[in-house]
Amino acid sequence: PNACALVQCPPEQPQAMVSLPTVVLVKVVVLMDLLAASLAAPLASMNTEAPPCADVDSVLIQPVIRVAPQCFRQCPQVCRPVAEFLELVTGHADSSVLEHTVCSFEQEFQCLYGEPSCKVLLVIANAMLDVPETAEELRLRCADLAGNQTTSTSTTSSTTTATTAVPS
């Protein structure tokens, strides 16, 4: 028998569309959280340091921190940029927004490439997204992005100036 015939069932709610990269990211974050929790439990009683990124108010960054806490201790300047990046990824931002965000924090992200404890974060990020594999690649991508913006802006300015200078 139909269960809804016996009791009043709530009306069906429309399903929200979730993009595949978001689903993958959520699964990876959950797996990272489980792995970090299983590894961190025996060490928790020995650690008396303040948790990394304690001043960043983001639930998304906590599982990432648990995977590589030493990375965030060595590179505390990446806490806010990583939290902002994660917010954008889960908010379905397109790749150009993600690239601009990373490049606006290029100096902060450079630390990840020089710190051995951050390697695991870069490997995980690269498995999901097209992340630069070296500090030099990050620098070149950001320089290229800035060059494209400058060219685009100067072309627009030249066109506007030329249009304005022509008498009617």
PDB file of C-alpha atoms in Angstrom:
ATOM      1  CA  PRO A   1       0.000   0.000   0.000  1.00  0.00           C
ATOM      2  CA  ASN A   2       0.998   3.609  -0.609  1.00  0.00           C
ATOM      3  CA  ALA A   3       2.344   5.135   2.606  1.00  0.00           C
ATOM      4  CA  CYS A   4       1.062   8.570   1.617  1.00  0.00           C
ATOM      5  CA  ALA A   5      -2.475   7.199   1.457  1.00  0.00           C
ATOM      6  CA  LEU A   6      -2.249   6.381   5.183  1.00  0.00           C
ATOM      7  CA  VAL A   7      -0.572   9.599   6.373  1.00  0.00           C
ATOM      8  CA  GLN A   8      -0.234  13.067   4.944  1.00  0.00           C
ATOM      9  CA  CYS A   9       3.041  13.333   3.031  1.00  0.00           C
ATOM     10  CA  PRO A  10       4.758  16.679   2.484  1.00  0.00           C
ATOM     11  CA  PRO A  11       4.630  18.058  -1.055  1.00  0.00           C
ATOM     12  CA  GLU A  12       7.696  17.272  -3.098  1.00  0.00           C
ATOM     13  CA  GLN A  13      10.312  19.990  -3.096  1.00  0.00           C
ATOM     14  CA  PRO A  14      12.131  20.835  -6.328  1.00  0.00           C
ATOM     15  CA  GLN A  15      15.640  19.442  -6.346  1.00  0.00           C
ATOM     16  CA  ALA A  16      18.428  22.025  -6.385  1.00  0.00           C
ATOM     17  CA  MET A  17      20.906  21.586  -9.204  1.00  0.00           C
ATOM     18  CA  VAL A  18      24.428  20.957  -7.925  1.00  0.00           C
ATOM     19  CA  SER A  19      27.338  21.014 -10.321  1.00  0.00           C
ATOM     20  CA  LEU A  20      29.641  18.002 -10.577  1.00  0.00           C
ATOM     21  CA  PRO A  21      32.767  19.955  -9.457  1.00  0.00           C
ATOM     22  CA  THR A  22      30.918  21.039  -6.317  1.00  0.00           C
ATOM     23  CA  VAL A  23      29.884  17.464  -5.541  1.00  0.00           C
ATOM     24  CA  VAL A  24      33.457  16.274  -6.071  1.00  0.00           C
ATOM     25  CA  LEU A  25      34.828  19.083  -3.906  1.00  0.00           C
ATOM     26  CA  VAL A  26      32.409  18.293  -1.097  1.00  0.00           C
ATOM     27  CA  LYS A  27      33.305  14.595  -1.260  1.00  0.00           C
ATOM     28  CA  VAL A  28      37.025  15.375  -1.213  1.00  0.00           C
ATOM     29  CA  VAL A  29      36.599  17.770   1.721  1.00  0.00           C
ATOM     30  CA  VAL A  30      34.641  15.131   3.656  1.00  0.00           C
ATOM     31  CA  LEU A  31      37.268  12.475   2.906  1.00  0.00           C
ATOM     32  CA  MET A  32      40.052  14.867   3.866  1.00  0.00           C
ATOM     33  CA  ASP A  33      38.216  15.622   7.098  1.00  0.00           C
ATOM     34  CA  LEU A  34      37.817  11.926   7.934  1.00  0.00           C
ATOM     35  CA  LEU A  35      41.459  11.200   7.138  1.00  0.00           C
ATOM     36  CA  ALA A  36      42.674  14.162   9.158  1.00  0.00           C
ATOM     37  CA  ALA A  37      40.451  13.262  12.102  1.00  0.00           C
ATOM     38  CA  SER A  38      41.748   9.699  12.165  1.00  0.00           C
ATOM     39  CA  LEU A  39      45.359  10.876  12.021  1.00  0.00           C
ATOM     40  CA  ALA A  40      44.959  13.786  14.431  1.00  0.00           C
ATOM     41  CA  ALA A  41      43.170  12.009  17.273  1.00  0.00           C
ATOM     42  CA  PRO A  42      46.286  10.356  18.761  1.00  0.00           C
ATOM     43  CA  LEU A  43      48.260  13.592  18.434  1.00  0.00           C
ATOM     44  CA  ALA A  44      45.621  15.929  19.882  1.00  0.00           C
ATOM     45  CA  SER A  45      46.697  15.472  23.472  1.00  0.00           C
ATOM     46  CA  MET A  46      50.313  16.328  22.599  1.00  0.00           C
ATOM     47  CA  ASN A  47      49.523  19.571  20.717  1.00  0.00           C
ATOM     48  CA  THR A  48      49.216  22.724  22.819  1.00  0.00           C
ATOM     49  CA  GLU A  49      49.579  25.244  19.944  1.00  0.00           C
ATOM     50  CA  ALA A  50      46.717  27.488  18.873  1.00  0.00           C
ATOM     51  CA  PRO A  51      44.927  26.051  15.857  1.00  0.00           C
ATOM     52  CA  PRO A  52      46.004  27.488  12.515  1.00  0.00           C
ATOM     53  CA  CYS A  53      43.730  30.078  10.898  1.00  0.00           C
ATOM     54  CA  ALA A  54      41.805  30.598  14.142  1.00  0.00           C
ATOM     55  CA  ASP A  55      40.911  34.124  13.022  1.00  0.00           C
ATOM     56  CA  VAL A  56      39.241  32.937   9.796  1.00  0.00           C
ATOM     57  CA  ASP A  57      35.514  32.375  10.088  1.00  0.00           C
ATOM     58  CA  SER A  58      34.885  29.672   7.476  1.00  0.00           C
ATOM     59  CA  VAL A  59      33.621  26.145   7.989  1.00  0.00           C
ATOM     60  CA  LEU A  60      34.961  25.171   4.571  1.00  0.00           C
ATOM     61  CA  ILE A  61      38.591  25.717   5.472  1.00  0.00           C
ATOM     62  CA  GLN A  62      38.598  23.601   8.642  1.00  0.00           C
ATOM     63  CA  PRO A  63      38.765  20.180   6.893  1.00  0.00           C
ATOM     64  CA  VAL A  64      41.521  21.507   4.634  1.00  0.00           C
ATOM     65  CA  ILE A  65      43.482  22.742   7.641  1.00  0.00           C
ATOM     66  CA  ARG A  66      43.146  19.332   9.307  1.00  0.00           C
ATOM     67  CA  VAL A  67      44.797  17.672   6.299  1.00  0.00           C
ATOM     68  CA  ALA A  68      47.871  19.904   6.466  1.00  0.00           C
ATOM     69  CA  PRO A  69      47.908  21.905   9.704  1.00  0.00           C
ATOM     70  CA  GLN A  70      51.661  22.436   9.513  1.00  0.00           C
ATOM     71  CA  CYS A  71      51.226  24.052   6.101  1.00  0.00           C
ATOM     72  CA  PHE A  72      48.874  26.658   7.564  1.00  0.00           C
ATOM     73  CA  ARG A  73      51.222  27.189  10.524  1.00  0.00           C
ATOM     74  CA  GLN A  74      54.121  27.829   8.153  1.00  0.00           C
ATOM     75  CA  CYS A  75      52.026  29.886   5.696  1.00  0.00           C
ATOM     76  CA  PRO A  76      49.397  31.653   7.835  1.00  0.00           C
ATOM     77  CA  GLN A  77      48.975  34.300   5.153  1.00  0.00           C
ATOM     78  CA  VAL A  78      47.075  31.785   2.983  1.00  0.00           C
ATOM     79  CA  CYS A  79      44.256  31.257   5.488  1.00  0.00           C
ATOM     80  CA  ARG A  80      41.959  34.008   4.201  1.00  0.00           C
ATOM     81  CA  PRO A  81      42.765  33.485   0.500  1.00  0.00           C
ATOM     82  CA  VAL A  82      42.114  29.731   0.754  1.00  0.00           C
ATOM     83  CA  ALA A  83      38.836  30.354   2.606  1.00  0.00           C
ATOM     84  CA  GLU A  84      37.741  32.872  -0.041  1.00  0.00           C
ATOM     85  CA  PHE A  85      38.745  30.501  -2.837  1.00  0.00           C
ATOM     86  CA  LEU A  86      36.735  27.649  -1.285  1.00  0.00           C
ATOM     87  CA  GLU A  87      33.688  29.919  -0.934  1.00  0.00           C
ATOM     88  CA  LEU A  88      33.926  30.800  -4.629  1.00  0.00           C
ATOM     89  CA  VAL A  89      34.355  27.167  -5.726  1.00  0.00           C
ATOM     90  CA  THR A  90      31.338  26.013  -3.749  1.00  0.00           C
ATOM     91  CA  GLY A  91      29.411  29.047  -4.987  1.00  0.00           C
ATOM     92  CA  HIS A  92      29.878  27.881  -8.589  1.00  0.00           C
ATOM     93  CA  ALA A  93      32.210  30.723  -9.612  1.00  0.00           C
ATOM     94  CA  ASP A  94      33.550  30.369 -13.125  1.00  0.00           C
ATOM     95  CA  SER A  95      37.217  29.744 -13.833  1.00  0.00           C
ATOM     96  CA  SER A  96      38.024  33.367 -14.675  1.00  0.00           C
ATOM     97  CA  VAL A  97      36.751  34.515 -11.265  1.00  0.00           C
ATOM     98  CA  LEU A  98      38.825  31.796  -9.597  1.00  0.00           C
ATOM     99  CA  GLU A  99      41.938  32.805 -11.564  1.00  0.00           C
ATOM    100  CA  HIS A 100      41.491  36.491 -10.681  1.00  0.00           C
ATOM    101  CA  THR A 101      41.039  35.590  -7.020  1.00  0.00           C
ATOM    102  CA  VAL A 102      44.159  33.437  -6.917  1.00  0.00           C
ATOM    103  CA  CYS A 103      46.184  36.108  -8.708  1.00  0.00           C
ATOM    104  CA  SER A 104      44.929  38.836  -6.379  1.00  0.00           C
ATOM    105  CA  PHE A 105      46.519  36.753  -3.595  1.00  0.00           C
ATOM    106  CA  GLU A 106      49.542  35.623  -5.632  1.00  0.00           C
ATOM    107  CA  GLN A 107      52.094  36.691  -3.009  1.00  0.00           C
ATOM    108  CA  GLU A 108      50.240  34.803  -0.280  1.00  0.00           C
ATOM    109  CA  PHE A 109      49.851  31.645  -2.397  1.00  0.00           C
ATOM    110  CA  GLN A 110      53.571  31.642  -3.275  1.00  0.00           C
ATOM    111  CA  CYS A 111      54.267  30.290   0.218  1.00  0.00           C
ATOM    112  CA  LEU A 112      52.410  27.048  -0.574  1.00  0.00           C
ATOM    113  CA  TYR A 113      54.955  26.181  -3.246  1.00  0.00           C
ATOM    114  CA  GLY A 114      57.999  26.646  -1.025  1.00  0.00           C
ATOM    115  CA  GLU A 115      56.670  24.824   2.018  1.00  0.00           C
ATOM    116  CA  PRO A 116      57.017  20.992   1.902  1.00  0.00           C
ATOM    117  CA  SER A 117      54.084  20.502   4.299  1.00  0.00           C
ATOM    118  CA  CYS A 118      51.796  22.165   1.723  1.00  0.00           C
ATOM    119  CA  LYS A 119      52.553  19.670  -1.058  1.00  0.00           C
ATOM    120  CA  VAL A 120      49.538  17.511  -0.179  1.00  0.00           C
ATOM    121  CA  LEU A 121      47.192  20.504  -0.598  1.00  0.00           C
ATOM    122  CA  LEU A 122      48.610  21.288  -4.019  1.00  0.00           C
ATOM    123  CA  VAL A 123      48.271  17.654  -5.120  1.00  0.00           C
ATOM    124  CA  ILE A 124      44.630  17.511  -3.980  1.00  0.00           C
ATOM    125  CA  ALA A 125      43.811  20.887  -5.561  1.00  0.00           C
ATOM    126  CA  ASN A 126      45.474  19.855  -8.807  1.00  0.00           C
ATOM    127  CA  ALA A 127      43.401  16.669  -8.920  1.00  0.00           C
ATOM    128  CA  MET A 128      40.217  18.771  -8.995  1.00  0.00           C
ATOM    129  CA  LEU A 129      41.227  22.005 -10.700  1.00  0.00           C
ATOM    130  CA  ASP A 130      43.871  23.319 -13.070  1.00  0.00           C
ATOM    131  CA  VAL A 131      46.178  24.628 -10.349  1.00  0.00           C
ATOM    132  CA  PRO A 132      49.729  25.784 -11.152  1.00  0.00           C
ATOM    133  CA  GLU A 133      52.196  23.104 -10.117  1.00  0.00           C
ATOM    134  CA  THR A 134      55.080  25.459  -9.308  1.00  0.00           C
ATOM    135  CA  ALA A 135      55.557  28.970  -7.951  1.00  0.00           C
ATOM    136  CA  GLU A 136      56.984  29.995 -11.327  1.00  0.00           C
ATOM    137  CA  GLU A 137      53.917  28.689 -13.157  1.00  0.00           C
ATOM    138  CA  LEU A 138      51.698  30.674 -10.771  1.00  0.00           C
ATOM    139  CA  ARG A 139      53.766  33.803 -11.405  1.00  0.00           C
ATOM    140  CA  LEU A 140      53.587  33.349 -15.184  1.00  0.00           C
ATOM    141  CA  ARG A 141      49.839  32.684 -15.207  1.00  0.00           C
ATOM    142  CA  CYS A 142      49.167  35.748 -13.099  1.00  0.00           C
ATOM    143  CA  ALA A 143      51.494  37.881 -15.229  1.00  0.00           C
ATOM    144  CA  ASP A 144      49.700  36.626 -18.339  1.00  0.00           C
ATOM    145  CA  LEU A 145      46.318  37.369 -16.778  1.00  0.00           C
ATOM    146  CA  ALA A 146      47.468  40.872 -15.792  1.00  0.00           C
ATOM    147  CA  GLY A 147      48.899  41.380 -19.300  1.00  0.00           C
ATOM    148  CA  ASN A 148      45.613  40.390 -20.902  1.00  0.00           C
ATOM    149  CA  GLN A 149      43.735  42.800 -18.651  1.00  0.00           C
ATOM    150  CA  THR A 150      46.157  45.639 -19.446  1.00  0.00           C
ATOM    151  CA  THR A 151      45.946  44.937 -23.186  1.00  0.00           C
ATOM    152  CA  SER A 152      42.173  44.732 -23.027  1.00  0.00           C
ATOM    153  CA  THR A 153      41.929  47.942 -20.999  1.00  0.00           C
ATOM    154  CA  SER A 154      44.372  49.890 -23.190  1.00  0.00           C
ATOM    155  CA  THR A 155      42.627  48.668 -26.364  1.00  0.00           C
ATOM    156  CA  THR A 156      39.298  49.831 -24.966  1.00  0.00           C
ATOM    157  CA  SER A 157      40.826  53.178 -23.934  1.00  0.00           C
ATOM    158  CA  SER A 158      42.428  53.672 -27.348  1.00  0.00           C
ATOM    159  CA  THR A 159      39.178  52.863 -29.099  1.00  0.00           C
ATOM    160  CA  THR A 160      37.277  55.250 -26.851  1.00  0.00           C
ATOM    161  CA  THR A 161      39.864  58.004 -27.344  1.00  0.00           C
ATOM    162  CA  ALA A 162      39.900  57.523 -31.090  1.00  0.00           C
ATOM    163  CA  THR A 163      36.115  57.585 -31.216  1.00  0.00           C
ATOM    164  CA  THR A 164      35.980  60.697 -29.078  1.00  0.00           C
ATOM    165  CA  ALA A 165      38.637  62.504 -31.168  1.00  0.00           C
ATOM    166  CA  VAL A 166      36.759  62.104 -34.482  1.00  0.00           C
ATOM    167  CA  PRO A 167      34.675  65.246 -35.200  1.00  0.00           C
ATOM    168  CA  SER A 168      31.017  64.730 -36.041  1.00  0.00           C
TER     169      SER A 168
END
